[in-house]
């Protein structure tokens, strides 16, 4: 079976391209061309039993919500509720990142419970199975690692973050620059670094990259080149180890694309506002325009308890400068496993931020919704406002909780409603 990339290169327009063209109001041929040159990837679709989601050049920024059990909290019903809440709140994709419980069963149930594309980080399960089988994650074998990747693809996983770009060069950079202010914060990345050091061996995901690509191609699972050395502190942003990994990931993106595999590259992490644009320019230039999947980014280290806001600021800026898929952050980031309420709050904050960035990134193409809202506000048409707002039901609840004296104003200014007063003179 051909991948979306191969079909597009054969000048074929898949049913998924038709769906995305309708949703995003973009010409079929423009999307097909961008899928063929690798600047757009299509995640999911009929062969995966999910909605197709277009990510990349010229398309609206998409938001990913990550869920999954931990070793401390293993509650499959809770994870299914979180998955459904994320989808209902507008998440475009979902990453199932469980590390506790029956991982195959949890993944399959989450995929069955949602219609948006589900992604994974297979290293989590591989290291977990090595720990169960051999009592030590560093005893993970190549065969088990590739078996887990294929097992997850066969289950219908639509995209996978795989840490191929951490190799002996990146570890050398890490050693030479000295330990970081924020340490290593990627679970998969830190465990793979530990495996390489313990076994004194190259990362098999880098050494046998062709094998990784062949497995993902077989299922048209989009390869997301993982950011294992992403900065976990503002002070570590754009350090040499991270840039080394980015360079390698961009080289690998070219290899994967040439082999016919859909591919995107992952980015950080913790990034100050003035380095977000740099990160995006570097990734786009070095990868030949592969879609950029940014995790957050978090623009300060001190927002604990409110990191959905910290990330929303970063997401708006990333989206504005050209990032394509943004991973949400919840209020419980750095503190605890998110609950359902955290997931809902995180998705909504990220969606609003991504839209704010898109107003600039796609100027002239998506502004009508904001304009219609402005007119509805000016005309004090509450029902219209609720129907246009990204989260109209939430807006309605707030208004209805504080009923004004006059239907034509709200309790903020009451009798001094600026709009009502001005509308008398300017209609
Ligand atoms: S009362 Fe004030 S806040 Fe409310 S609609 Fe009028 S101008 Fe806007």
Tab-separated table of C-alpha atoms and ligand atoms in Angstrom:
chain	number	residue	atom	x	y	z
A	1	UNK	CA	0.000	0.000	0.000
A	2	UNK	CA	1.377	3.402	-0.955
A	3	UNK	CA	1.795	6.237	1.523
A	4	UNK	CA	0.027	9.561	1.065
A	5	UNK	CA	3.401	10.970	0.001
A	6	UNK	CA	3.860	8.324	-2.700
A	7	UNK	CA	0.272	8.714	-3.948
A	8	UNK	CA	0.715	12.479	-4.211
A	9	UNK	CA	4.001	12.011	-6.090
A	10	UNK	CA	2.118	9.764	-8.525
A	11	UNK	CA	-0.200	12.783	-9.110
A	12	UNK	CA	-3.072	10.993	-7.329
A	13	UNK	CA	-5.453	12.978	-5.139
A	14	UNK	CA	-6.496	10.801	-2.196
A	15	UNK	CA	-9.888	10.988	-0.501
A	16	UNK	CA	-8.082	12.490	2.523
A	17	UNK	CA	-6.821	15.374	0.380
A	18	UNK	CA	-10.429	16.011	-0.682
A	19	UNK	CA	-11.556	16.142	2.962
A	20	UNK	CA	-8.739	18.519	3.958
A	21	UNK	CA	-9.357	20.712	0.901
A	22	UNK	CA	-13.015	21.119	1.940
A	23	UNK	CA	-12.198	21.775	5.585
A	24	UNK	CA	-9.445	24.303	4.961
A	25	UNK	CA	-10.815	25.877	1.748
A	26	UNK	CA	-7.615	25.218	-0.180
A	27	UNK	CA	-7.325	23.997	-3.757
A	28	UNK	CA	-6.876	20.233	-4.106
A	29	UNK	CA	-3.825	20.654	-6.296
A	30	UNK	CA	-2.085	22.938	-3.804
A	31	UNK	CA	-2.450	20.356	-1.052
A	32	UNK	CA	-1.398	17.476	-3.302
A	33	UNK	CA	1.713	19.383	-4.389
A	34	UNK	CA	2.680	20.086	-0.781
A	35	UNK	CA	2.102	16.475	0.279
A	36	UNK	CA	4.266	15.373	-2.667
A	37	UNK	CA	7.126	17.689	-1.703
A	38	UNK	CA	6.828	16.801	1.994
A	39	UNK	CA	5.845	20.228	3.321
A	40	UNK	CA	2.435	18.822	4.307
A	41	UNK	CA	1.742	15.486	5.996
A	42	UNK	CA	-1.633	13.807	6.277
A	43	UNK	CA	-2.101	12.115	9.642
A	44	UNK	CA	-4.788	9.403	9.797
A	45	UNK	CA	-7.613	8.884	7.335
A	46	UNK	CA	-9.738	6.008	6.143
A	47	UNK	CA	-7.007	3.379	6.264
A	48	UNK	CA	-6.496	4.201	9.952
A	49	UNK	CA	-10.212	4.521	10.736
A	50	UNK	CA	-9.819	8.128	11.883
A	51	UNK	CA	-10.422	11.624	10.604
A	52	UNK	CA	-7.597	12.821	8.359
A	53	UNK	CA	-5.670	15.826	9.641
A	54	UNK	CA	-3.463	17.937	7.380
A	55	UNK	CA	-0.369	19.432	9.009
A	56	UNK	CA	2.014	21.832	7.309
A	57	UNK	CA	2.480	24.570	4.737
A	58	UNK	CA	-0.542	26.773	4.127
A	59	UNK	CA	-2.799	24.892	6.574
A	60	UNK	CA	-4.180	26.027	9.914
A	61	UNK	CA	-2.045	25.195	12.961
A	62	UNK	CA	-3.150	22.010	14.668
A	63	UNK	CA	-3.191	21.167	18.370
A	64	UNK	CA	-2.193	17.866	19.928
A	65	UNK	CA	-3.352	16.717	23.365
A	66	UNK	CA	-1.276	14.126	25.199
A	67	UNK	CA	-2.828	11.710	27.657
A	68	UNK	CA	-1.833	8.371	29.203
A	69	UNK	CA	-1.323	6.519	32.443
A	70	UNK	CA	1.723	6.896	34.660
A	71	UNK	CA	3.283	4.285	36.916
A	72	UNK	CA	1.479	5.929	39.864
A	73	UNK	CA	-1.998	6.410	38.376
A	74	UNK	CA	-3.338	3.613	36.187
A	75	UNK	CA	-7.001	4.205	35.400
A	76	UNK	CA	-8.086	3.282	31.887
A	77	UNK	CA	-11.596	4.766	32.314
A	78	UNK	CA	-10.035	8.082	33.293
A	79	UNK	CA	-7.773	8.010	30.226
A	80	UNK	CA	-10.750	7.291	27.957
A	81	UNK	CA	-12.615	10.222	29.537
A	82	UNK	CA	-9.566	12.423	28.953
A	83	UNK	CA	-9.306	11.270	25.328
A	84	UNK	CA	-12.976	12.047	24.699
A	85	UNK	CA	-12.753	15.391	26.508
A	86	UNK	CA	-9.730	16.367	24.414
A	87	UNK	CA	-11.574	15.540	21.196
A	88	UNK	CA	-14.744	17.378	22.291
A	89	UNK	CA	-12.668	20.427	23.230
A	90	UNK	CA	-11.198	20.585	19.740
A	91	UNK	CA	-7.872	18.722	19.856
A	92	UNK	CA	-6.838	17.774	16.332
A	93	UNK	CA	-4.653	14.833	17.338
A	94	UNK	CA	-4.093	12.804	20.472
A	95	UNK	CA	-0.902	11.243	21.807
A	96	UNK	CA	-1.418	8.152	23.956
A	97	UNK	CA	1.655	8.116	26.184
A	98	UNK	CA	0.842	5.493	28.801
A	99	UNK	CA	3.670	3.909	30.762
A	100	UNK	CA	1.621	2.090	33.427
A	101	UNK	CA	-0.781	-0.884	33.077
A	102	UNK	CA	-1.461	-3.104	30.060
A	103	UNK	CA	-0.059	-0.811	27.378
A	104	UNK	CA	-1.344	-2.755	24.348
A	105	UNK	CA	-4.871	-2.854	25.791
A	106	UNK	CA	-4.884	0.827	26.787
A	107	UNK	CA	-3.651	1.936	23.358
A	108	UNK	CA	-6.286	-0.147	21.556
A	109	UNK	CA	-9.101	1.156	23.766
A	110	UNK	CA	-8.049	4.774	23.286
A	111	UNK	CA	-7.873	4.348	19.505
A	112	UNK	CA	-11.359	2.776	19.557
A	113	UNK	CA	-12.793	5.541	21.769
A	114	UNK	CA	-11.838	8.516	19.567
A	115	UNK	CA	-12.130	9.541	15.948
A	116	UNK	CA	-9.094	11.845	15.844
A	117	UNK	CA	-5.694	10.420	14.877
A	118	UNK	CA	-3.760	8.821	17.746
A	119	UNK	CA	0.018	8.994	18.048
A	120	UNK	CA	2.504	7.332	20.404
A	121	UNK	CA	6.115	7.302	21.589
A	122	UNK	CA	7.055	3.625	21.139
A	123	UNK	CA	10.256	3.940	23.206
A	124	UNK	CA	8.104	4.176	26.355
A	125	UNK	CA	6.590	0.756	25.792
A	126	UNK	CA	9.881	-0.745	24.588
A	127	UNK	CA	11.761	0.302	27.743
A	128	UNK	CA	8.833	-0.726	29.931
A	129	UNK	CA	8.733	-4.225	28.361
A	130	UNK	CA	12.514	-4.577	28.741
A	131	UNK	CA	12.130	-3.688	32.432
A	132	UNK	CA	9.372	-6.281	32.898
A	133	UNK	CA	11.201	-8.993	30.918
A	134	UNK	CA	14.800	-8.431	32.015
A	135	UNK	CA	14.504	-6.198	35.075
A	136	UNK	CA	16.499	-3.398	33.417
A	137	UNK	CA	15.540	-0.913	30.634
A	138	UNK	CA	19.154	-0.961	29.459
A	139	UNK	CA	18.679	-4.625	28.471
A	140	UNK	CA	16.253	-3.566	25.722
A	141	UNK	CA	17.136	-5.480	22.548
A	142	UNK	CA	16.915	-4.201	19.011
A	143	UNK	CA	14.397	-6.897	18.105
A	144	UNK	CA	12.065	-5.959	20.968
A	145	UNK	CA	12.353	-2.278	20.028
A	146	UNK	CA	11.417	-2.852	16.390
A	147	UNK	CA	8.704	-5.334	17.402
A	148	UNK	CA	7.044	-2.667	19.599
A	149	UNK	CA	7.183	-0.112	16.775
A	150	UNK	CA	5.526	-2.521	14.349
A	151	UNK	CA	2.952	-3.698	16.921
A	152	UNK	CA	1.874	-0.110	17.536
A	153	UNK	CA	1.713	0.672	13.786
A	154	UNK	CA	-0.411	-2.436	13.198
A	155	UNK	CA	-2.870	-1.239	15.870
A	156	UNK	CA	-3.637	1.882	13.836
A	157	UNK	CA	-1.263	4.399	15.393
A	158	UNK	CA	-1.200	7.270	12.903
A	159	UNK	CA	1.977	9.085	13.943
A	160	UNK	CA	4.932	8.206	16.112
A	161	UNK	CA	7.509	10.285	17.907
A	162	UNK	CA	10.710	8.282	17.517
A	163	UNK	CA	14.015	9.435	18.979
A	164	UNK	CA	16.301	8.697	16.026
A	165	UNK	CA	18.386	11.878	16.215
A	166	UNK	CA	20.070	11.158	19.540
A	167	UNK	CA	23.359	9.561	18.574
A	168	UNK	CA	26.916	9.437	19.827
A	169	UNK	CA	27.619	12.905	18.341
A	170	UNK	CA	24.762	14.473	20.277
A	171	UNK	CA	25.981	12.882	23.518
A	172	UNK	CA	29.477	14.218	22.785
A	173	UNK	CA	28.022	17.736	22.427
A	174	UNK	CA	26.136	17.269	25.694
A	175	UNK	CA	29.337	16.183	27.470
A	176	UNK	CA	31.440	19.015	26.058
A	177	UNK	CA	28.992	21.773	26.927
A	178	UNK	CA	28.562	20.584	30.529
A	179	UNK	CA	25.373	19.441	32.239
A	180	UNK	CA	22.310	21.545	31.629
A	181	UNK	CA	20.471	23.904	33.946
A	182	UNK	CA	17.255	21.950	33.321
A	183	UNK	CA	18.767	18.465	32.883
A	184	UNK	CA	17.208	16.076	30.355
A	185	UNK	CA	13.409	16.252	30.337
A	186	UNK	CA	12.373	13.885	27.565
A	187	UNK	CA	11.413	10.483	29.047
A	188	UNK	CA	12.276	8.661	25.824
A	189	UNK	CA	15.371	10.775	25.202
A	190	UNK	CA	16.855	10.413	28.682
A	191	UNK	CA	16.231	6.650	28.737
A	192	UNK	CA	17.803	6.220	25.298
A	193	UNK	CA	20.860	8.242	26.350
A	194	UNK	CA	21.130	5.949	29.403
A	195	UNK	CA	20.860	2.852	27.152
A	196	UNK	CA	23.613	4.112	24.831
A	197	UNK	CA	25.961	4.938	27.700
A	198	UNK	CA	25.273	1.668	29.539
A	199	UNK	CA	25.722	-0.443	26.405
A	200	UNK	CA	28.466	1.744	24.854
A	201	UNK	CA	26.526	1.499	21.581
A	202	UNK	CA	25.030	3.706	18.924
A	203	UNK	CA	21.263	4.308	19.083
A	204	UNK	CA	19.697	1.525	16.967
A	205	UNK	CA	16.986	3.950	15.824
A	206	UNK	CA	19.755	6.032	14.216
A	207	UNK	CA	21.990	3.148	13.126
A	208	UNK	CA	19.103	1.226	11.522
A	209	UNK	CA	17.067	4.247	10.476
A	210	UNK	CA	16.111	2.585	7.181
A	211	UNK	CA	14.381	-0.186	9.131
A	212	UNK	CA	12.381	2.356	11.148
A	213	UNK	CA	11.276	4.043	7.930
A	214	UNK	CA	10.313	0.774	6.215
A	215	UNK	CA	8.035	-0.218	9.127
A	216	UNK	CA	6.282	3.156	9.287
A	217	UNK	CA	5.934	3.308	5.495
A	218	UNK	CA	4.180	-0.058	5.448
A	219	UNK	CA	1.348	1.400	7.579
A	220	UNK	CA	1.648	5.019	6.387
A	221	UNK	CA	2.323	6.036	9.970
A	222	UNK	CA	3.784	9.558	9.986
A	223	UNK	CA	7.299	9.631	11.438
A	224	UNK	CA	7.753	12.448	13.932
A	225	UNK	CA	11.482	12.754	14.612
A	226	UNK	CA	11.566	13.087	18.395
A	227	UNK	CA	13.209	15.913	20.284
A	228	UNK	CA	14.954	13.851	22.955
A	229	UNK	CA	17.358	16.615	23.951
A	230	UNK	CA	14.816	19.410	24.070
A	231	UNK	CA	15.559	22.135	26.560
A	232	UNK	CA	13.722	21.868	29.863
A	233	UNK	CA	14.848	25.322	30.957
A	234	UNK	CA	14.858	28.732	29.319
A	235	UNK	CA	18.619	28.930	29.955
A	236	UNK	CA	19.196	25.741	27.910
A	237	UNK	CA	17.257	26.866	24.832
A	238	UNK	CA	19.146	26.447	21.546
A	239	UNK	CA	22.176	24.897	23.250
A	240	UNK	CA	24.675	22.927	21.161
A	241	UNK	CA	23.354	19.480	22.048
A	242	UNK	CA	19.832	20.411	21.030
A	243	UNK	CA	20.977	21.986	17.775
A	244	UNK	CA	23.111	18.918	17.034
A	245	UNK	CA	20.035	16.710	17.411
A	246	UNK	CA	17.997	19.079	15.239
A	247	UNK	CA	20.621	18.928	12.466
A	248	UNK	CA	20.583	15.126	12.552
A	249	UNK	CA	16.774	15.003	12.622
A	250	UNK	CA	16.636	17.312	9.597
A	251	UNK	CA	19.087	15.052	7.722
A	252	UNK	CA	16.963	12.036	8.638
A	253	UNK	CA	13.797	13.831	7.511
A	254	UNK	CA	15.310	14.117	4.046
A	255	UNK	CA	16.229	10.419	4.030
A	256	UNK	CA	12.712	9.382	5.137
A	257	UNK	CA	11.038	11.639	2.576
A	258	UNK	CA	13.234	10.259	-0.214
A	259	UNK	CA	12.151	6.757	0.845
A	260	UNK	CA	8.460	7.790	0.521
A	261	UNK	CA	7.661	8.069	4.247
A	262	UNK	CA	5.675	11.028	5.588
A	263	UNK	CA	7.787	12.836	8.139
A	264	UNK	CA	7.802	15.821	10.492
A	265	UNK	CA	10.396	17.117	12.946
A	266	UNK	CA	9.829	17.849	16.630
A	267	UNK	CA	11.018	20.947	18.459
A	268	UNK	CA	11.354	22.229	22.006
A	269	UNK	CA	10.494	22.595	24.887
A	270	UNK	CA	11.345	25.683	26.937
A	271	UNK	CA	12.108	28.611	24.599
A	272	UNK	CA	12.239	32.360	25.328
A	273	UNK	CA	9.987	34.401	23.062
A	274	UNK	CA	12.850	35.867	21.011
A	275	UNK	CA	14.211	32.405	20.102
A	276	UNK	CA	10.982	30.876	18.816
A	277	UNK	CA	11.335	32.333	15.335
A	278	UNK	CA	14.985	31.206	15.156
A	279	UNK	CA	14.025	27.655	16.071
A	280	UNK	CA	11.406	27.566	13.318
A	281	UNK	CA	13.675	29.083	10.659
A	282	UNK	CA	16.411	26.548	11.459
A	283	UNK	CA	14.053	23.588	11.283
A	284	UNK	CA	12.338	24.670	8.082
A	285	UNK	CA	15.613	25.529	6.283
A	286	UNK	CA	17.546	22.429	7.327
A	287	UNK	CA	14.723	19.920	6.778
A	288	UNK	CA	13.553	21.194	3.403
A	289	UNK	CA	10.301	22.491	4.878
A	290	UNK	CA	9.188	19.409	6.837
A	291	UNK	CA	6.235	20.221	9.129
A	292	UNK	CA	7.406	21.358	12.569
A	293	UNK	CA	5.779	19.866	15.655
A	294	UNK	CA	6.555	22.042	18.688
A	295	UNK	CA	6.057	20.838	22.252
A	296	UNK	CA	4.528	23.889	23.908
A	297	UNK	CA	6.808	25.803	23.872
A	298	UNK	CA	6.934	27.181	27.394
A	299	UNK	CA	8.202	30.768	27.378
A	300	UNK	CA	9.103	31.029	31.082
A	301	UNK	CA	10.128	28.534	33.756
A	302	UNK	CA	8.123	30.083	36.599
A	303	UNK	CA	4.484	29.562	35.535
A	304	UNK	CA	3.888	26.345	37.537
A	305	UNK	CA	0.153	25.846	38.120
A	306	UNK	CA	-0.605	27.989	35.065
A	307	UNK	CA	1.638	26.440	32.437
A	308	UNK	CA	-1.292	26.182	30.008
A	309	UNK	CA	-0.956	29.989	29.853
A	310	UNK	CA	2.848	29.863	29.602
A	311	UNK	CA	2.448	27.473	26.673
A	312	UNK	CA	-0.414	29.396	25.071
A	313	UNK	CA	1.867	32.421	24.765
A	314	UNK	CA	4.500	30.200	23.147
A	315	UNK	CA	1.952	28.498	20.895
A	316	UNK	CA	0.604	31.816	19.585
A	317	UNK	CA	4.138	32.919	18.718
A	318	UNK	CA	5.108	29.536	17.212
A	319	UNK	CA	1.998	29.381	15.104
A	320	UNK	CA	2.566	32.954	13.953
A	321	UNK	CA	6.137	32.142	12.806
A	322	UNK	CA	5.191	28.947	10.976
A	323	UNK	CA	5.070	25.976	13.358
A	324	UNK	CA	2.478	23.473	12.150
A	325	UNK	CA	1.468	21.190	15.031
A	326	UNK	CA	1.535	22.401	18.639
A	327	UNK	CA	1.366	20.187	21.686
A	328	UNK	CA	-0.849	21.519	24.439
A	329	UNK	CA	0.331	21.921	28.015
A	330	UNK	CA	-2.030	21.557	30.966
A	331	UNK	CA	-2.136	23.443	34.289
A	332	UNK	CA	-0.639	20.357	35.959
A	333	UNK	CA	2.546	20.394	33.819
A	334	UNK	CA	5.663	19.733	35.951
A	335	UNK	CA	3.365	18.897	38.920
A	336	UNK	CA	1.102	15.866	38.379
A	337	UNK	CA	-0.688	13.648	35.866
A	338	UNK	CA	-3.431	15.802	34.272
A	339	UNK	CA	-7.074	15.131	35.151
A	340	UNK	CA	-10.050	15.630	32.815
A	341	UNK	CA	-10.465	19.304	33.752
A	342	UNK	CA	-6.761	19.950	33.103
A	343	UNK	CA	-7.053	18.366	29.664
A	344	UNK	CA	-10.059	20.519	28.739
A	345	UNK	CA	-8.348	23.701	29.967
A	346	UNK	CA	-5.115	22.821	28.151
A	347	UNK	CA	-6.809	22.104	24.820
A	348	UNK	CA	-8.904	25.277	24.908
A	349	UNK	CA	-5.934	27.493	25.775
A	350	UNK	CA	-3.850	25.923	22.997
A	351	UNK	CA	-6.611	26.155	20.365
A	352	UNK	CA	-7.214	29.846	21.069
A	353	UNK	CA	-3.447	30.518	20.958
A	354	UNK	CA	-3.001	28.596	17.701
A	355	UNK	CA	-5.857	30.557	16.133
A	356	UNK	CA	-4.275	33.843	17.274
A	357	UNK	CA	-1.048	32.830	15.518
A	358	UNK	CA	-2.939	31.752	12.397
A	359	UNK	CA	-4.505	35.199	12.057
A	360	UNK	CA	-0.975	36.390	11.235
A	361	UNK	CA	0.399	33.254	9.540
A	362	UNK	CA	-2.606	32.918	7.227
A	363	UNK	CA	-3.475	36.595	7.012
A	364	UNK	CA	-6.504	37.245	4.863
A	365	UNK	CA	-7.548	33.588	4.757
A	366	UNK	CA	-9.122	32.950	8.149
A	367	UNK	CA	-9.969	36.441	9.420
A	368	UNK	CA	-13.693	36.298	8.618
A	369	UNK	CA	-14.620	34.549	11.856
A	370	UNK	CA	-12.973	37.294	13.916
A	371	UNK	CA	-14.601	39.972	11.799
A	372	UNK	CA	-18.037	38.365	12.177
A	373	UNK	CA	-17.513	38.241	15.949
A	374	UNK	CA	-16.590	41.917	16.024
A	375	UNK	CA	-19.773	42.797	14.151
A	376	UNK	CA	-21.896	40.628	16.452
A	377	UNK	CA	-20.317	42.365	19.467
A	378	UNK	CA	-20.861	45.784	17.968
A	379	UNK	CA	-24.488	44.874	17.271
A	380	UNK	CA	-24.869	43.340	20.770
A	381	UNK	CA	-26.181	40.113	19.213
A	382	UNK	CA	-25.510	37.632	21.987
A	383	UNK	CA	-26.738	34.486	20.193
A	384	UNK	CA	-24.532	35.253	17.211
A	385	UNK	CA	-21.565	35.829	19.498
A	386	UNK	CA	-22.110	32.440	21.158
A	387	UNK	CA	-22.346	30.724	17.782
A	388	UNK	CA	-19.099	32.283	16.489
A	389	UNK	CA	-16.930	32.061	19.636
A	390	UNK	CA	-14.493	29.144	19.740
A	391	UNK	CA	-16.109	28.099	23.034
A	392	UNK	CA	-19.574	29.644	22.841
A	393	UNK	CA	-21.147	27.419	25.496
A	394	UNK	CA	-18.574	28.550	28.046
A	395	UNK	CA	-19.248	32.178	27.081
A	396	UNK	CA	-23.007	31.662	27.442
A	397	UNK	CA	-22.599	30.148	30.921
A	398	UNK	CA	-20.638	33.176	32.136
A	399	UNK	CA	-23.195	35.627	30.777
A	400	UNK	CA	-26.132	33.650	32.198
A	401	UNK	CA	-24.488	33.454	35.621
A	402	UNK	CA	-24.618	37.274	35.953
A	403	UNK	CA	-27.849	38.480	34.335
A	404	UNK	CA	-27.897	42.186	33.428
A	405	UNK	CA	-30.813	44.585	33.876
A	406	UNK	CA	-30.946	45.183	30.125
A	407	UNK	CA	-30.637	42.492	27.458
A	408	UNK	CA	-28.689	45.016	25.394
A	409	UNK	CA	-25.732	45.203	27.723
A	410	UNK	CA	-23.906	43.035	30.221
A	411	UNK	CA	-23.149	43.466	33.905
A	412	UNK	CA	-19.676	44.838	33.146
A	413	UNK	CA	-20.809	48.404	32.325
A	414	UNK	CA	-24.603	48.066	32.768
A	415	UNK	CA	-26.330	51.391	32.011
A	416	UNK	CA	-23.024	52.784	30.746
A	417	UNK	CA	-22.672	50.174	27.976
A	418	UNK	CA	-20.332	51.874	25.501
A	419	UNK	CA	-21.643	49.918	22.532
A	420	UNK	CA	-25.319	50.595	23.232
A	421	UNK	CA	-24.637	54.298	23.695
A	422	UNK	CA	-22.440	54.666	20.600
A	423	UNK	CA	-24.780	52.594	18.401
A	424	UNK	CA	-27.421	55.309	18.860
A	425	UNK	CA	-25.259	57.773	16.928
A	426	UNK	CA	-23.458	55.661	14.356
A	427	UNK	CA	-26.112	53.395	12.843
B	1	LIG	S1	-21.750	46.533	29.005
B	1	LIG	FE1	-19.606	47.011	28.534
B	1	LIG	S2	-18.605	44.987	28.332
B	1	LIG	FE2	-20.823	44.648	28.274
B	1	LIG	S3	-21.359	44.674	26.097
B	1	LIG	FE3	-21.620	46.808	26.795
B	1	LIG	S4	-19.629	47.756	26.418
B	1	LIG	FE4	-19.299	45.554	26.279
